[in-house]
Short mmCIF file of C-alpha atoms in Angstrom, two decimals:
data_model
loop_
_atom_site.label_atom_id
_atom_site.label_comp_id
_atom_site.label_asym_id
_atom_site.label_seq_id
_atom_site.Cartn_x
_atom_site.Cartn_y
_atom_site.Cartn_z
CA UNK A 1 -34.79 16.08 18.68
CA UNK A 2 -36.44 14.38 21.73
CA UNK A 3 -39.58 14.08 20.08
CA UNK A 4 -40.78 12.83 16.77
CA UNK A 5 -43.02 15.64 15.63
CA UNK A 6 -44.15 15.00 11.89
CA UNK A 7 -46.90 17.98 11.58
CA UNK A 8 -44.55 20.84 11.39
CA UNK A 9 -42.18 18.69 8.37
CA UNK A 10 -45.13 17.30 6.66
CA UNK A 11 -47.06 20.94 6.31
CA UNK A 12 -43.46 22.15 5.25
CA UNK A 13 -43.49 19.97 2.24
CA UNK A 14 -46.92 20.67 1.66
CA UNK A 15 -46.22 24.45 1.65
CA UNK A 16 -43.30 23.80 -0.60
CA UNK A 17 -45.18 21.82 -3.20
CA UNK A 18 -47.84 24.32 -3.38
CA UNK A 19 -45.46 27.34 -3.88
CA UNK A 20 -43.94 25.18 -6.76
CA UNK A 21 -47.51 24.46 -8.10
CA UNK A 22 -48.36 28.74 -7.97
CA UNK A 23 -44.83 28.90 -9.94
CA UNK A 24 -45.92 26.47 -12.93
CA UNK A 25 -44.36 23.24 -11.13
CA UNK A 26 -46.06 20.65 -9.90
CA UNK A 27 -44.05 18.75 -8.49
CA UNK A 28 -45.53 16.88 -5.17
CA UNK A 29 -44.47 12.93 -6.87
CA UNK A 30 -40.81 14.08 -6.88
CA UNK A 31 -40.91 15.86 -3.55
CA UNK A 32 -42.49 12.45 -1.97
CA UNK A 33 -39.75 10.60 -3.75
CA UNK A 34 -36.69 12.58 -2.56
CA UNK A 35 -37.93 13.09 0.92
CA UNK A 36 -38.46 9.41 1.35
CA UNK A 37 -35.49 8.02 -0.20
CA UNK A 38 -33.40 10.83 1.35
CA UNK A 39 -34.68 9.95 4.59
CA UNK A 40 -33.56 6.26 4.32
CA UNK A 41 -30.04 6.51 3.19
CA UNK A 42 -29.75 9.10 5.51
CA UNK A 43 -31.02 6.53 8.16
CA UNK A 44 -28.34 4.03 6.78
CA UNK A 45 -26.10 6.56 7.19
CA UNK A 46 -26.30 7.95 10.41
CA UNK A 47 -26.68 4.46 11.72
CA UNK A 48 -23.73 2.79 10.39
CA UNK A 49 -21.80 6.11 11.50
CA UNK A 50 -22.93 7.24 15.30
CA UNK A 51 -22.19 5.44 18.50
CA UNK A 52 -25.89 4.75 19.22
CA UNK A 53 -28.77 4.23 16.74
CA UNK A 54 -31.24 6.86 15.55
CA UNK A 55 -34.83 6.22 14.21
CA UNK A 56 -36.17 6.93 11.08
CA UNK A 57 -38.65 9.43 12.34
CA UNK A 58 -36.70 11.58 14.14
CA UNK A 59 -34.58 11.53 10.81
CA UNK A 60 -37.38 12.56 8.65
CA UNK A 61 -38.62 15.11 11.75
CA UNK A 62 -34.58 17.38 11.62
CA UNK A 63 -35.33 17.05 7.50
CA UNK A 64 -38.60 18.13 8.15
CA UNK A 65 -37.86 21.11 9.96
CA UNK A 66 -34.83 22.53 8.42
CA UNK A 67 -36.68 22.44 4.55
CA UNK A 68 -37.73 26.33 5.87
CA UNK A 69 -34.86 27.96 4.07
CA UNK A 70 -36.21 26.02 1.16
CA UNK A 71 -39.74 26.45 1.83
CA UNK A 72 -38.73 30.22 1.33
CA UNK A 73 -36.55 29.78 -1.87
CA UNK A 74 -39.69 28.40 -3.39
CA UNK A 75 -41.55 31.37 -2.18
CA UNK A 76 -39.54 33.87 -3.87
CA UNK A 77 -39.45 31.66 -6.99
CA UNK A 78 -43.38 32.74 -7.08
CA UNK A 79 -42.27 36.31 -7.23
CA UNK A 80 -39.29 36.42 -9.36
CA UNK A 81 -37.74 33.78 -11.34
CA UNK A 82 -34.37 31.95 -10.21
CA UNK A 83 -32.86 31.76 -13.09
CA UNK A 84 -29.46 33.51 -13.33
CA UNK A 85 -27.21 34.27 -11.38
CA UNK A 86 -29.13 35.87 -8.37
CA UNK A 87 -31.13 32.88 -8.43
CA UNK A 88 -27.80 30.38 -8.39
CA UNK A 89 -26.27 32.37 -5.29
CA UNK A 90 -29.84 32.12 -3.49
CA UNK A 91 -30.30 28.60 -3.75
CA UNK A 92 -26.40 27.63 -3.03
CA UNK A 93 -27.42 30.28 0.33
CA UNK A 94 -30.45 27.97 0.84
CA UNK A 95 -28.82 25.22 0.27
CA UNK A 96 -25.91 25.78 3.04
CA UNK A 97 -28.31 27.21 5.49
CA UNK A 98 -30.44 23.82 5.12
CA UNK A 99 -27.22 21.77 5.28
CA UNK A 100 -25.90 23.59 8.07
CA UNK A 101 -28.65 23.45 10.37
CA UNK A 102 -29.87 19.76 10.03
CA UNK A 103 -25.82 18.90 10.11
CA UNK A 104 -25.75 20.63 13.33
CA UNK A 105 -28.65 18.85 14.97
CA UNK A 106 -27.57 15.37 13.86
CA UNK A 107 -24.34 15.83 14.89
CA UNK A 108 -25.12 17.51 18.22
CA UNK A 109 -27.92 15.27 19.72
CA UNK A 110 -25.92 11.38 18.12
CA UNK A 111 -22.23 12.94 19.52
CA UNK A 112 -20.73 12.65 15.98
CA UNK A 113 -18.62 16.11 16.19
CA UNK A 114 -16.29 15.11 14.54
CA UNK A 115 -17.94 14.12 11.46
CA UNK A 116 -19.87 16.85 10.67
CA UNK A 117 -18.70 17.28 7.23
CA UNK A 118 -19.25 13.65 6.26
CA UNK A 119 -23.08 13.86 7.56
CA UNK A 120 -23.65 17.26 6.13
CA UNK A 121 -22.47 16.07 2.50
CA UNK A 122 -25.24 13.65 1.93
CA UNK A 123 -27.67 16.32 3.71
CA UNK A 124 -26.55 18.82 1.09
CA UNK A 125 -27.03 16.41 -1.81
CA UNK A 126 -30.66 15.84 -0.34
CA UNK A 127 -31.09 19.22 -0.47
CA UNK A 128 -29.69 20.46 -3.73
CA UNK A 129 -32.20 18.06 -5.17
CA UNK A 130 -35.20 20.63 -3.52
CA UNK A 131 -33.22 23.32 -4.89
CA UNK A 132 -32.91 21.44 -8.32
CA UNK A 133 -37.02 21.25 -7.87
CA UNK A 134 -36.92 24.81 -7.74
CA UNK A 135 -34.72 26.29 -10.02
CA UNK A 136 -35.10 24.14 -13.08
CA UNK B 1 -9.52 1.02 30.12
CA UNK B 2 -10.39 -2.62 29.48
CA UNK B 3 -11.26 -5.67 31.84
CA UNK B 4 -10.61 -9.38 30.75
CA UNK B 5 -13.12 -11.31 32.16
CA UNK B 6 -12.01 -13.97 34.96
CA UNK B 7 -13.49 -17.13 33.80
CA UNK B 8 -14.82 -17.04 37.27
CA UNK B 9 -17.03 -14.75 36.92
CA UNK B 10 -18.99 -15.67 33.67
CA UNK B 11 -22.43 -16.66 34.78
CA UNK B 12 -24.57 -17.06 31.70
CA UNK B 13 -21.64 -18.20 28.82
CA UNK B 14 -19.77 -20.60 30.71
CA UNK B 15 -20.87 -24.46 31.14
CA UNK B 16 -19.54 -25.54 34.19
CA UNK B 17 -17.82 -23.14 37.00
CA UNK B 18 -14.36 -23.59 37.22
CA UNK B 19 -13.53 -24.10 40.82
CA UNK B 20 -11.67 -20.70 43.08
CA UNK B 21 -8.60 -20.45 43.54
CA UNK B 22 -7.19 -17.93 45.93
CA UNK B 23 -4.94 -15.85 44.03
CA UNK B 24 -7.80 -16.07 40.90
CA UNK B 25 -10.16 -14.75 43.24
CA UNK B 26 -8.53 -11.67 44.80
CA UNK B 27 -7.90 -10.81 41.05
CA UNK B 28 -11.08 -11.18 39.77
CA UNK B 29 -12.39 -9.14 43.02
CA UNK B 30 -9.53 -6.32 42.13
CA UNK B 31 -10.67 -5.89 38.48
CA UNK B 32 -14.27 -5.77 39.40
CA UNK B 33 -13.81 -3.17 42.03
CA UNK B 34 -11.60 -1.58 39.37
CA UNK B 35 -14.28 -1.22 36.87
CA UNK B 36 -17.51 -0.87 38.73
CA UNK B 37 -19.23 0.68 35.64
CA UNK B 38 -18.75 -2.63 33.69
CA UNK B 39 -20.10 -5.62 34.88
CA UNK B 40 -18.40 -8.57 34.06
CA UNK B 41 -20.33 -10.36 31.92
CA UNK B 42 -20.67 -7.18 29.51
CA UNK B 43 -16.75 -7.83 28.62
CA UNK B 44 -17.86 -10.96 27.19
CA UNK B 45 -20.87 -9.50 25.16
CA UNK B 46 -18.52 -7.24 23.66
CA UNK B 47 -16.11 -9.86 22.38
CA UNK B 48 -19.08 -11.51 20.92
CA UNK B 49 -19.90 -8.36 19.45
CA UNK B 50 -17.00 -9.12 16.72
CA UNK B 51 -18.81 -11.82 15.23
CA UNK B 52 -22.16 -10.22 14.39
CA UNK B 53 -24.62 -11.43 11.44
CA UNK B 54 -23.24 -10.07 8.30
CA UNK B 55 -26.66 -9.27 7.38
CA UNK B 56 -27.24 -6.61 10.36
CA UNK B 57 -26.09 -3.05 9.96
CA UNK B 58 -24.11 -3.18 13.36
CA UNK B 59 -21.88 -5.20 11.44
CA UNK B 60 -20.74 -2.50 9.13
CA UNK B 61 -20.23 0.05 11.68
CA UNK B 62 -16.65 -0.70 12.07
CA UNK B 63 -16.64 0.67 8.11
CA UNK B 64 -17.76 4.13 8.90
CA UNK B 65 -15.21 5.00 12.07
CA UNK B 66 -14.06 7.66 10.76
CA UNK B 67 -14.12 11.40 11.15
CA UNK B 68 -13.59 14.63 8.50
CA UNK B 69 -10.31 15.14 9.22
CA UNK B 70 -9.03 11.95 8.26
CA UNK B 71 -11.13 11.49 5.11
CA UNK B 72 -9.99 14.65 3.96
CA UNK B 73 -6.43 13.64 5.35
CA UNK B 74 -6.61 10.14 2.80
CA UNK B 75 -8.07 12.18 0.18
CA UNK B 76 -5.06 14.66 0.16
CA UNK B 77 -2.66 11.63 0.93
CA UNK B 78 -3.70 9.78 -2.73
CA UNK B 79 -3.53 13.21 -4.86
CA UNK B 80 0.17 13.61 -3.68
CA UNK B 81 1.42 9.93 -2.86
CA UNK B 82 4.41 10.00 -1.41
CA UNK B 83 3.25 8.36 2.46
CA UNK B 84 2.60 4.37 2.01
CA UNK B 85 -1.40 4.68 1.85
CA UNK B 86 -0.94 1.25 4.79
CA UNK B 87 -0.22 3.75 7.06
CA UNK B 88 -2.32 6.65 6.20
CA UNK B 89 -5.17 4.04 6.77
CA UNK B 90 -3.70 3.10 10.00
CA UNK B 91 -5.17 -0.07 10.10
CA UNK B 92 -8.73 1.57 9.97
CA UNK B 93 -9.80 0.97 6.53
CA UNK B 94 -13.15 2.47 5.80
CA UNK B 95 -16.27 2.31 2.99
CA UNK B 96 -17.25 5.97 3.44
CA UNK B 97 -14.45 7.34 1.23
CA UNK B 98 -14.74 4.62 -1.65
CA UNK B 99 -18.87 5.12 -1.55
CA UNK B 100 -18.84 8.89 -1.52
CA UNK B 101 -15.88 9.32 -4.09
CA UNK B 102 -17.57 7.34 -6.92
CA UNK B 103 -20.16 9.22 -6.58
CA UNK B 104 -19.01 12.20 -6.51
CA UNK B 105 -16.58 11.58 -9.26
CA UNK B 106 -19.81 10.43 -11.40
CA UNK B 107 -21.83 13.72 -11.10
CA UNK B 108 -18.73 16.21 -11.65
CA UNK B 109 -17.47 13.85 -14.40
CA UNK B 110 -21.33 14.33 -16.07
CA UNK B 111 -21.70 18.10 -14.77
CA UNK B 112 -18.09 19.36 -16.39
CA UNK B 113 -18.44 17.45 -19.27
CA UNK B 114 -22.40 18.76 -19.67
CA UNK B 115 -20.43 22.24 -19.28
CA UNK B 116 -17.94 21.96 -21.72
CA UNK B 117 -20.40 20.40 -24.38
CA UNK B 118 -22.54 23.44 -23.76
CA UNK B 119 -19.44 25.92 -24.19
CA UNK B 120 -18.27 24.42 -27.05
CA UNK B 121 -21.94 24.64 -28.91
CA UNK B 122 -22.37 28.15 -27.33
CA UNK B 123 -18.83 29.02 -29.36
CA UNK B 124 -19.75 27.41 -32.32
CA UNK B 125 -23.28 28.87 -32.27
CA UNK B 126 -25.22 25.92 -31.75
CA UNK B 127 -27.77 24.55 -29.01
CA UNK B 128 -26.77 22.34 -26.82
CA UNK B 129 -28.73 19.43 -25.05
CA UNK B 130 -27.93 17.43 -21.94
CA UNK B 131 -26.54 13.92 -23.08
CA UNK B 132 -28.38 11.54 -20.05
CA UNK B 133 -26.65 8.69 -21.49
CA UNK B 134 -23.42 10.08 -20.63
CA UNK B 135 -24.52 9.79 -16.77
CA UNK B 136 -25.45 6.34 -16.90
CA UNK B 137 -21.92 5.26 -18.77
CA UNK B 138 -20.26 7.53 -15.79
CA UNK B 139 -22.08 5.46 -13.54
CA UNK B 140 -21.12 1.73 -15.22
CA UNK B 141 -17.24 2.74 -15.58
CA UNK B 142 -16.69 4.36 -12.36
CA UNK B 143 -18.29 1.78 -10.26
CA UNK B 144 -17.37 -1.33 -12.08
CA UNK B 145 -13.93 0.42 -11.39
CA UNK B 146 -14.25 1.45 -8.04
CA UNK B 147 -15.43 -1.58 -6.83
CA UNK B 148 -15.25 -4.38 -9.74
CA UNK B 149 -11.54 -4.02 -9.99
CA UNK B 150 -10.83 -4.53 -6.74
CA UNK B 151 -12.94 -7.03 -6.17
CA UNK B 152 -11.27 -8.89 -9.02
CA UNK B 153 -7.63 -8.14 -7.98
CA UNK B 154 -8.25 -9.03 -4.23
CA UNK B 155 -9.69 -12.44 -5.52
CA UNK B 156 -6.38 -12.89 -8.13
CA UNK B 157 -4.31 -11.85 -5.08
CA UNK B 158 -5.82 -13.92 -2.57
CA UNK B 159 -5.03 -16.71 -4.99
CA UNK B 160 -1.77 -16.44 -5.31
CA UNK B 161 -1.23 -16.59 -1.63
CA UNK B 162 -0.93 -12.13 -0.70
CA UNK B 163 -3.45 -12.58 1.96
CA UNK B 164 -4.73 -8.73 0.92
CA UNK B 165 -7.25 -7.13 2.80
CA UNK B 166 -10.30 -6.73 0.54
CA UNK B 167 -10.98 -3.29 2.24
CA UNK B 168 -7.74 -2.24 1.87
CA UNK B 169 -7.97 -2.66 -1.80
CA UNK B 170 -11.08 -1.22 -2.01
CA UNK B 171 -9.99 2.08 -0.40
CA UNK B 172 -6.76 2.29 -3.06
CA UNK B 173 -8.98 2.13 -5.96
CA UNK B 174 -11.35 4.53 -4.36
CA UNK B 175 -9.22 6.73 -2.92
CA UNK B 176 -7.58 7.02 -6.19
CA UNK B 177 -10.45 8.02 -8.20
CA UNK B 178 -10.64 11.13 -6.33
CA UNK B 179 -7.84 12.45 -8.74
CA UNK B 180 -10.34 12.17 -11.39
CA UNK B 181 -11.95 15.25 -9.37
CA UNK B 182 -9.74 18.08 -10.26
CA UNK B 183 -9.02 16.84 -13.66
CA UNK B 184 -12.50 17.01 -15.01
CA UNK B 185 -13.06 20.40 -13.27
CA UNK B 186 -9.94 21.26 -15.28
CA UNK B 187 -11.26 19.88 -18.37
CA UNK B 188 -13.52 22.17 -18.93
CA UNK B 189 -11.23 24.65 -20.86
CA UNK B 190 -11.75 24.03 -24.44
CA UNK B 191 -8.30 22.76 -25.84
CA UNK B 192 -7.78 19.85 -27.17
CA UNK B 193 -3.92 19.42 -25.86
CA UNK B 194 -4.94 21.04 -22.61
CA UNK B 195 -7.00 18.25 -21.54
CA UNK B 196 -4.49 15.89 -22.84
CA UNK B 197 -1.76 17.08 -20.76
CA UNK B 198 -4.58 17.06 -17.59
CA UNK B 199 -5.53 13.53 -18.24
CA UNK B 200 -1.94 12.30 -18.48
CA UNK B 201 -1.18 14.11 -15.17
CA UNK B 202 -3.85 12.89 -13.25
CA UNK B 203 -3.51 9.08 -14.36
CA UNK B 204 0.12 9.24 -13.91
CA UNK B 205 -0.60 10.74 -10.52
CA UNK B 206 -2.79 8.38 -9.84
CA UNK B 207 -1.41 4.99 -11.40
CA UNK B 208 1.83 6.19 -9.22
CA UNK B 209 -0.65 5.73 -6.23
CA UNK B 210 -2.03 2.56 -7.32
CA UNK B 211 0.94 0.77 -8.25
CA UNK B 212 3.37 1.86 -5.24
CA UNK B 213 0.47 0.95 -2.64
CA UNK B 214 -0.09 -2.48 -3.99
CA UNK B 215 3.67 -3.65 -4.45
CA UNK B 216 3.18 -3.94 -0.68
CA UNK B 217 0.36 -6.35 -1.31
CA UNK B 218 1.55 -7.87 -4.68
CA UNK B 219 5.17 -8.61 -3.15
CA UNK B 220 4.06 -11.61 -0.70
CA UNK B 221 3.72 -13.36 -4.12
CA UNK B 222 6.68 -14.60 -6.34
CA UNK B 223 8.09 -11.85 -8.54
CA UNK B 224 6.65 -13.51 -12.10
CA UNK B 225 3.07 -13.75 -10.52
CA UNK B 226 3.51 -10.06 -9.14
CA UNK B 227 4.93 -8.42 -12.37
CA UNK B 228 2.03 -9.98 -14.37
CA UNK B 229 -0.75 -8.64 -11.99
CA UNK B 230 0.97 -5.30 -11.63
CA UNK B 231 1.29 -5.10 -15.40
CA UNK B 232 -2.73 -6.24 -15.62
CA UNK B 233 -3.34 -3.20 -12.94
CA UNK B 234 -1.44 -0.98 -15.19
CA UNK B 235 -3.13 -1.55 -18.15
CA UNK B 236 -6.86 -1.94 -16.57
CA UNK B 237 -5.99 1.68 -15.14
CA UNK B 238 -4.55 3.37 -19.06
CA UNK B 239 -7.94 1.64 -20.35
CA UNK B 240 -9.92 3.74 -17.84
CA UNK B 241 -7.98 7.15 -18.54
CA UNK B 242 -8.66 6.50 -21.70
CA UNK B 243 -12.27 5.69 -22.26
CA UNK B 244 -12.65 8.95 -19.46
CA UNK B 245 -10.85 10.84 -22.01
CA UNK B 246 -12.41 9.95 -24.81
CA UNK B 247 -15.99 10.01 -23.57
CA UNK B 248 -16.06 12.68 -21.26
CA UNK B 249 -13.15 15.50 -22.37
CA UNK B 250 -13.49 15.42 -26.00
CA UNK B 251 -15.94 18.40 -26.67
CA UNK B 252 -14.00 20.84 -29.57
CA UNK B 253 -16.15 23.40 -31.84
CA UNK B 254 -17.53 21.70 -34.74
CA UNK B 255 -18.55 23.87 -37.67
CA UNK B 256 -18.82 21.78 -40.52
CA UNK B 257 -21.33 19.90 -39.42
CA UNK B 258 -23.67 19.74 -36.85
CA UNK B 259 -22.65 17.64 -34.24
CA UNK B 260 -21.39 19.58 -30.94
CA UNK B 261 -21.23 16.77 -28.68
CA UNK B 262 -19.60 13.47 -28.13
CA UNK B 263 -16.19 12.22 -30.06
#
């Protein structure tokens, strides 16, 4: 997290857009709007709760980077359809996999282990709404 | 380990240097060599610290101090309220709980009651759509409850001479919502007298919670003034149980006509 590298997110969103748009969604508006407004109240967050301040583009860089699990889901939505139940168990896997890594990193690098949970539940929310993009 | 600073030894906050005496000085040279990590003048930044602009975020830092295992540890605390919530909170009363409760109460209250609408069509046979409307009236009652009521109570209580802590009160109501959690999961089961007997439960449960946590707060006023509030708390908390009920837990198969949703 020691730089602020916004290629590799911003092509991930891009990526994930277009696999939406190849699976009948377009959806790049809402993916814009939950990635920014994700990224600030998880700034809010994060600040109110670590010991020393973080900035909002190393925030938007973790998000960034750990949307690959997603980036994925979206590819196999292409392929076959997500609806059902194998669909539910590989978006909740997505989901946690996304949560867990992006959790880990925030929590690592701002010395907040002991709060892991409490960042990763906002983190999840952010990222059930990708898998809400997704699915539905 | 923490240094008071010597008001020797203040160079940019103090107006006029106070003159050495002996004894003054050998302490203030023992607690500096003590601390060498800490200059002096940083003790006195830090006490400023405590009056911050209200309008900065570093202000509401001392909200969020807390970790899982004590937010999980409050949670339990209000679903099975026997402790005195005071000293659960240990003096460390905090916004994150409150915030994230509401919210979460709001979408499972909307998601369950989405899923037992769609059940209850499904078993009668009809479609089902999603009610939006029903998210936006979770989102009125549970915050103007969350945070209204104890806004209001903290204002009739600091009136009447309780001195409450406003945070304090916020993180009873919240705290208690999270009952709310379980029972709507719960709801979802498609009898009438089911939910009934899971709503009466949970507010019980959780007006138990409210009531024994604030006759802490309500007993620094005279008993007339106290029993009135308490009674207004009371009431304020059967309205919200019921309008929960009523709104949210009421889905039952329809066949005569075709409404599946709502009352």
């Amino acid at each position: 997290m020691d730089d602020t590298d916004l290629a590799g997110p911003l092509l991930f969103c891009l990526l994930f857009g277009v696999f939406l748009a190849f699976a009948g969604k377009v959806h790049f508006g809402y993916i814009y709007g939950v990635a920014v407004l994700g990224v600030m109240s998880l700034f809010l967050i994060l600040n109110l709760m670590s010991e020393g301040g973080v900035d909002g583009y190393r925030i938007a860089s973790v998000l960034g980077y750990c949307l690959l699990p997603m980036v994925v889901l979206s590819g196999l939505s292409i392929i076959f359809g997500l609806a059902g139940y194998i669909g539910f168990i590989l978006s909740l896997f997505s989901i946690l996999w996304c949560t867990y890594a992006s959790s880990g990193m925030f929590v690592t690098v701002l010395g907040m282990s002991e709060q892991r949970f409490l960042v990763a539940y906002p983190v999840g929310l952010f990222y059930a709404c990708f898998a809400l993009m997704t699915v539905f | 380990m923490t240094t008071t600073p010597s008001p020797l030894i203040s160079p940019t906050t103090s107006s006029s240097p106070k003159p050495l005496r002996p004894r003054q000085g050998v302490e203030a040279l023992a607690k500096s060599l003590a601390s060498p990590n800490q200059p002096p003048h940083r003790a006195i930044q830090n006490d400023a610290v405590g009056t911050r602009a209200i309008w900065s975020l570093e202000y509401y830092t001392k909200f969020f101090d807390v970790d899982t295992q004590q937010v999980v540890d409050r949670c339990i605390k209000s679903l099975y309220p026997i402790d005195n919530f005071s000293e659960v909170l240990g003096g460390n009363p905090d916004l994150y709980g409150p915030f994230w409760i509401s919210k979460t109460v709001i979408f499972v209250l909307f998601v369950t009651s989405s899923m037992a609408g769609s059940l209850a069509a499904k078993m009668g046979g009809k479609t089902y759509s999603y009610d939006y409307g029903l998210l936006s009236y979770a989102v009125f009652v549970i915050y103007l409850y969350g945070f209204g009521t104890p806004l209001l109570v903290w204002a009739a209580t600091k009136y009447y001479g309780c001195q409450p802590s406003l945070l304090e009160v916020i993180d009873i109501y919240g705290y208690g919502l999270t009952v709310w959690i379980p029972v709507s999961i719960l709801c979802v089961i498609p009898s009438d007298i089911v939910r009934w007997v899971f709503v009466t439960g949970g507010s019980g449960v959780s007006v138990y919670f409210l009531i024994k946590n604030m006759l802490a707060i309500l007993s620094r006023a005279d008993a007339k003034t106290s029993r009135f509030i308490l009674i207004a708390l009371g009431v304020a908390h059967a309205v919200l149980s019921l309008l929960l009920k009523v709104k949210f837990y009421s889905y039952s198969i329809k066949e005569e006509t075709g409404k599946g949703d709502g009352q």
